[in-house]
Tab-separated table of C-alpha atoms in Angstrom:
chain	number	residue	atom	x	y	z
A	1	UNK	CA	-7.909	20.062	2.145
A	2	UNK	CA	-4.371	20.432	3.530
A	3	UNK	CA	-2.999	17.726	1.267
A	4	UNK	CA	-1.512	18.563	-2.180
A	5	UNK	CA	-1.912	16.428	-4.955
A	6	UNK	CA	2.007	16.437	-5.017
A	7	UNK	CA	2.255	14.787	-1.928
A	8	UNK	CA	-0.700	12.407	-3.297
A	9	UNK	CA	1.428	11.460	-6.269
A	10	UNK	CA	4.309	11.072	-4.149
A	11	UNK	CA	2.669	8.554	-1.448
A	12	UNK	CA	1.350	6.489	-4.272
A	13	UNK	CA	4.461	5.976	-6.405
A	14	UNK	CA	6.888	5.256	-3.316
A	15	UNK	CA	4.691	2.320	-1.954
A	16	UNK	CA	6.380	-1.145	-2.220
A	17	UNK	CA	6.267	-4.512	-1.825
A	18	UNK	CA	8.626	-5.246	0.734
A	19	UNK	CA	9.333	-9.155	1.583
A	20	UNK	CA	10.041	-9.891	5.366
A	21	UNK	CA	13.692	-10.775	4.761
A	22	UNK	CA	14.102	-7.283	4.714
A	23	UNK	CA	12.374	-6.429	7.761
A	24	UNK	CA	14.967	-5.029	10.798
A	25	UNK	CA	13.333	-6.839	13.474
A	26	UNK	CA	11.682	-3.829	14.900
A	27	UNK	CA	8.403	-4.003	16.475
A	28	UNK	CA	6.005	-1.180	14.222
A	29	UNK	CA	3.891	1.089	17.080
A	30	UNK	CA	0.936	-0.194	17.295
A	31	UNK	CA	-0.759	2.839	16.571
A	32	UNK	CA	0.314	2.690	13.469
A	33	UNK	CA	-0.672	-0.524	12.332
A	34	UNK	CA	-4.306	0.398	14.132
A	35	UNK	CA	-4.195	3.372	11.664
A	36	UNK	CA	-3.733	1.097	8.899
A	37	UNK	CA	-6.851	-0.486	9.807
A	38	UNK	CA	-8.820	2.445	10.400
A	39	UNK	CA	-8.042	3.641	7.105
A	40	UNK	CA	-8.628	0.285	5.626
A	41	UNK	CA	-12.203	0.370	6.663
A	42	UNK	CA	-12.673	3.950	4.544
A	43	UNK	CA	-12.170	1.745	1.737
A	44	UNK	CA	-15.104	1.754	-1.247
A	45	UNK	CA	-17.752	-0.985	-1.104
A	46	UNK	CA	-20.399	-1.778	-2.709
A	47	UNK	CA	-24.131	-1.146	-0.816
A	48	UNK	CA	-21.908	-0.761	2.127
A	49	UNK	CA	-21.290	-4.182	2.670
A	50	UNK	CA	-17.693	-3.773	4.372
A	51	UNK	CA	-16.543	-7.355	3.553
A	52	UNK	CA	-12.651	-7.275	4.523
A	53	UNK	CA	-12.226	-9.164	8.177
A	54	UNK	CA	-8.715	-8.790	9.309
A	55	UNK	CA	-7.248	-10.840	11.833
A	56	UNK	CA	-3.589	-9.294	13.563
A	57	UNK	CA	-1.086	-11.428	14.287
A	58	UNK	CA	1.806	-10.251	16.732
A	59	UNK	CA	4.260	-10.951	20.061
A	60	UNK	CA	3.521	-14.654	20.647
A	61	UNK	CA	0.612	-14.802	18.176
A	62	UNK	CA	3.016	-14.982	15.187
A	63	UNK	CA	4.119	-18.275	17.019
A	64	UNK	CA	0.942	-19.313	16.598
A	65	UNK	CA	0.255	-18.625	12.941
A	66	UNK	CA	3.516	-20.053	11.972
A	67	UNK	CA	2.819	-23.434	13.759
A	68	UNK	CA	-0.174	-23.444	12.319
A	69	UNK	CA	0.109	-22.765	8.850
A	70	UNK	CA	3.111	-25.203	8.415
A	71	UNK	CA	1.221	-27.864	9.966
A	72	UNK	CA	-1.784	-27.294	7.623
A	73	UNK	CA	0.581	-27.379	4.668
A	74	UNK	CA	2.240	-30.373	5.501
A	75	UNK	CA	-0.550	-32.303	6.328
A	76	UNK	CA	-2.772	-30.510	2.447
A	77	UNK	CA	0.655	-31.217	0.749
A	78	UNK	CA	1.732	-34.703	2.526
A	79	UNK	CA	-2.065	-36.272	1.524
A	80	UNK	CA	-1.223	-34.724	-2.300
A	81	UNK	CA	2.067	-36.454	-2.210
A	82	UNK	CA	4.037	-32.914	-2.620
A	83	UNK	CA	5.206	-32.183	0.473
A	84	UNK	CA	8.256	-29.871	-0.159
A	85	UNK	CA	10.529	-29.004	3.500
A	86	UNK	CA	11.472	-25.868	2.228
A	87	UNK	CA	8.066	-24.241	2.042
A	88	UNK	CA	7.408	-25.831	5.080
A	89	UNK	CA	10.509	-24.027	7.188
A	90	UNK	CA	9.442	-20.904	4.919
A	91	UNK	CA	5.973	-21.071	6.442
A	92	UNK	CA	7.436	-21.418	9.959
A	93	UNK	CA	9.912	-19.130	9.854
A	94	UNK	CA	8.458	-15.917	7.992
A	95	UNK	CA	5.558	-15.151	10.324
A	96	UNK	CA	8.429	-14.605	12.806
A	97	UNK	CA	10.378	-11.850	10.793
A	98	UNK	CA	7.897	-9.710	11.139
A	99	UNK	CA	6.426	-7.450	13.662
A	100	UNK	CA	2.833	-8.014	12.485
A	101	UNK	CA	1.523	-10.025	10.001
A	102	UNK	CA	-2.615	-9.441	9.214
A	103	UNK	CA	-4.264	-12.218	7.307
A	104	UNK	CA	-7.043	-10.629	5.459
A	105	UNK	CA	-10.283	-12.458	4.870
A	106	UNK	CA	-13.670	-11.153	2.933
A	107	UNK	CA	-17.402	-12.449	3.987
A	108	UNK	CA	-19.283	-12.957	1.545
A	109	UNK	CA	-22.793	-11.088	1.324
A	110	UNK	CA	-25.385	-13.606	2.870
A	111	UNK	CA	-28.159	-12.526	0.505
A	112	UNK	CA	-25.771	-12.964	-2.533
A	113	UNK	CA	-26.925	-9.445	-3.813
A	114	UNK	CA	-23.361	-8.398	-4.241
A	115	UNK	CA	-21.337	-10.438	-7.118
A	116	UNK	CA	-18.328	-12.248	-5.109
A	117	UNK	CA	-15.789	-9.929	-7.252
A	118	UNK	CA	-16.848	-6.963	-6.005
A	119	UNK	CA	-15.997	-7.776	-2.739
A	120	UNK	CA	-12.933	-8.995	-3.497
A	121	UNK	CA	-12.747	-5.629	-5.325
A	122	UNK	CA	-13.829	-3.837	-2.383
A	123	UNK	CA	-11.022	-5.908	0.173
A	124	UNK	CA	-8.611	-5.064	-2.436
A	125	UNK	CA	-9.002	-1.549	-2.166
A	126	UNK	CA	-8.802	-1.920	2.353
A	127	UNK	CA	-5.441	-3.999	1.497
A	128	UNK	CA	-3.937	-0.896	-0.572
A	129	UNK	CA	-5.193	1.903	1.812
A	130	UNK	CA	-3.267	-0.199	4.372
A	131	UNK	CA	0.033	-0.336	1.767
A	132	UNK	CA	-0.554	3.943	1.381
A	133	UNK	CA	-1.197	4.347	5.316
A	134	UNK	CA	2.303	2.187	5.612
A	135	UNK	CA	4.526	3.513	2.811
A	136	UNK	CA	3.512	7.376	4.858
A	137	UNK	CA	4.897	6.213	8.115
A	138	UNK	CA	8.192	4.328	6.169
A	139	UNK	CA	6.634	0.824	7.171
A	140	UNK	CA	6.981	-1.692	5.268
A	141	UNK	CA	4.698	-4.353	3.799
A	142	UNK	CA	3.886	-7.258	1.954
A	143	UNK	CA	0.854	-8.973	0.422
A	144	UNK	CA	1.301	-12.526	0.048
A	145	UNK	CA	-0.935	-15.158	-1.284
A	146	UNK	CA	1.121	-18.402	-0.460
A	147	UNK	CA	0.858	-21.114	1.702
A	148	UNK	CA	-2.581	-21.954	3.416
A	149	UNK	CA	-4.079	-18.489	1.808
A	150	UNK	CA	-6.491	-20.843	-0.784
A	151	UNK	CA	-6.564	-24.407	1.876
A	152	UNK	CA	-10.475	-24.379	2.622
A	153	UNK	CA	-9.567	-26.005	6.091
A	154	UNK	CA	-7.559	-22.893	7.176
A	155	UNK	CA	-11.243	-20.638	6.651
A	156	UNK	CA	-12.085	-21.556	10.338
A	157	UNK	CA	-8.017	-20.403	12.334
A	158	UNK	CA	-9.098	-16.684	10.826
A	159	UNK	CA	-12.899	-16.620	11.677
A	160	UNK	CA	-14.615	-17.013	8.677
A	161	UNK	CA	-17.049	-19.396	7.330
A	162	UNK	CA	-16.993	-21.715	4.654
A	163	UNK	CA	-18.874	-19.240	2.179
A	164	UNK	CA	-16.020	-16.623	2.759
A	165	UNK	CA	-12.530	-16.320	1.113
A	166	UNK	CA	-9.453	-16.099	2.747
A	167	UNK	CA	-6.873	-14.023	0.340
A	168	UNK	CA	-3.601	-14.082	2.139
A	169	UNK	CA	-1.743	-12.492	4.662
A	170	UNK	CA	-0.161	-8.774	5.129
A	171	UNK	CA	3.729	-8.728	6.470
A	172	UNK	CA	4.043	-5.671	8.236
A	173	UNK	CA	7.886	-4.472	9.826
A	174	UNK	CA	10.035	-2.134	9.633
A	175	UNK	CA	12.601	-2.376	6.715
A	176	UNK	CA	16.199	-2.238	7.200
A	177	UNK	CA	18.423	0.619	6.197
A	178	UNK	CA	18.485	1.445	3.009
A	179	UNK	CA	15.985	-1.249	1.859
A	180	UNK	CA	13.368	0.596	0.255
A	181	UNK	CA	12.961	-0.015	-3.294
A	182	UNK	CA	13.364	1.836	-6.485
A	183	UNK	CA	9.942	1.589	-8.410
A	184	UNK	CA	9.646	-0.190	-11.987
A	185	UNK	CA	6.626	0.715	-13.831
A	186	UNK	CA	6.189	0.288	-17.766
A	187	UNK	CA	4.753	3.278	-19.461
A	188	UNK	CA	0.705	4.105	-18.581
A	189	UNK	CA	0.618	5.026	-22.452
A	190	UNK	CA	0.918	1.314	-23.422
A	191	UNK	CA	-1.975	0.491	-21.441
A	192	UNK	CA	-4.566	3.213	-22.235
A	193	UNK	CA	-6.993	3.874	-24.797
A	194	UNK	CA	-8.857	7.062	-25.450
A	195	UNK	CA	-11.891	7.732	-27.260
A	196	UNK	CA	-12.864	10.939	-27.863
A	197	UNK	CA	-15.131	10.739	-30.528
């Protein structure tokens, strides 16, 4: 192998979140982001289901999904009586700070021999080989879970079925100067137990 566990450590404790206000408004190669989803797809899984279904947004496609998922919202939110104009302008208007945005679905296993959590477990761990793949070319992203993510009407925009989750949507750009931030982590020791005997 010709990578070190230093540079291992390092890759892992420099990923961040990084929200789309503090994208630059550069467009990421696209190379890149299809590297993200190779690497996604070397993620662990369960009987080799491969559940995680991504679908890219980008150019004129981020048009789309931002018309889309505002209308969605105000329509779920306007029948509920908690329509709220703010989220809606947020849903329109964050799609197109980006450069790609990938909402990332999950089928379900058809012969239900899989328990639902794993494959979320499984997309999960595609999602964060994405982040790493990122964070190593200085791209940032963000996973979000807002918005249409948990609507049951939105299933069919991204190409999944009713039996199949959608779990929200990956903002991809390029961050602005100087806008990559410090970590925060508590101490591991306060969340680890050892038995040796």
């Amino acid at each position: 192998m010709t990578i070190t566990p230093e540079q291992v450590n390092e890759l892992i404790r420099k990923r961040r979140s990084i929200h789309p206000p503090l994208y630059s408004g550069e467009t990421v190669d696209q190379k890149i982001v299809e590297q993200m989803l190779e690497n996604a797809n070397w993620a662990p899984t369960h009987a080799l289901t491969e559940p995680w279904r991504f679908t890219v947004f980008t150019g004129e496609g981020l048009q789309q999904l931002a018309d889309f998922q505002a209308e969605l919202y105000k329509k779920a939110s306007s029948a509920k009586g908690n329509f709220d104009e703010k989220k809606y302008e947020k849903l329109q208007g964050q799609p197109l700070l980006c450069s790609h945005v990938i909402a990332i679905g999950m089928k379900c296993d058809a012969r239900n021999k899989i328990p639902v959590i794993e494959e979320v477990e499984a997309t999960a761990c595609a999602v964060q080989n994405m982040y790493l793949t990122a964070t190593a070319y200085g791209i940032g992203c963000y996973w979000g879970t807002g918005g249409v993510t948990y609507l049951e009407e939105a299933k069919s925009f991204f190409g999944l079925e009713e039996e199949d989750k959608l779990l929200g949507f990956l903002y991809v750009g390029m961050p602005k100067e100087g806008k990559w931030p410090e970590g925060r982590r508590g101490s591991i020791a306060e969340k680890v137990r050892w038995v040796t005997e």
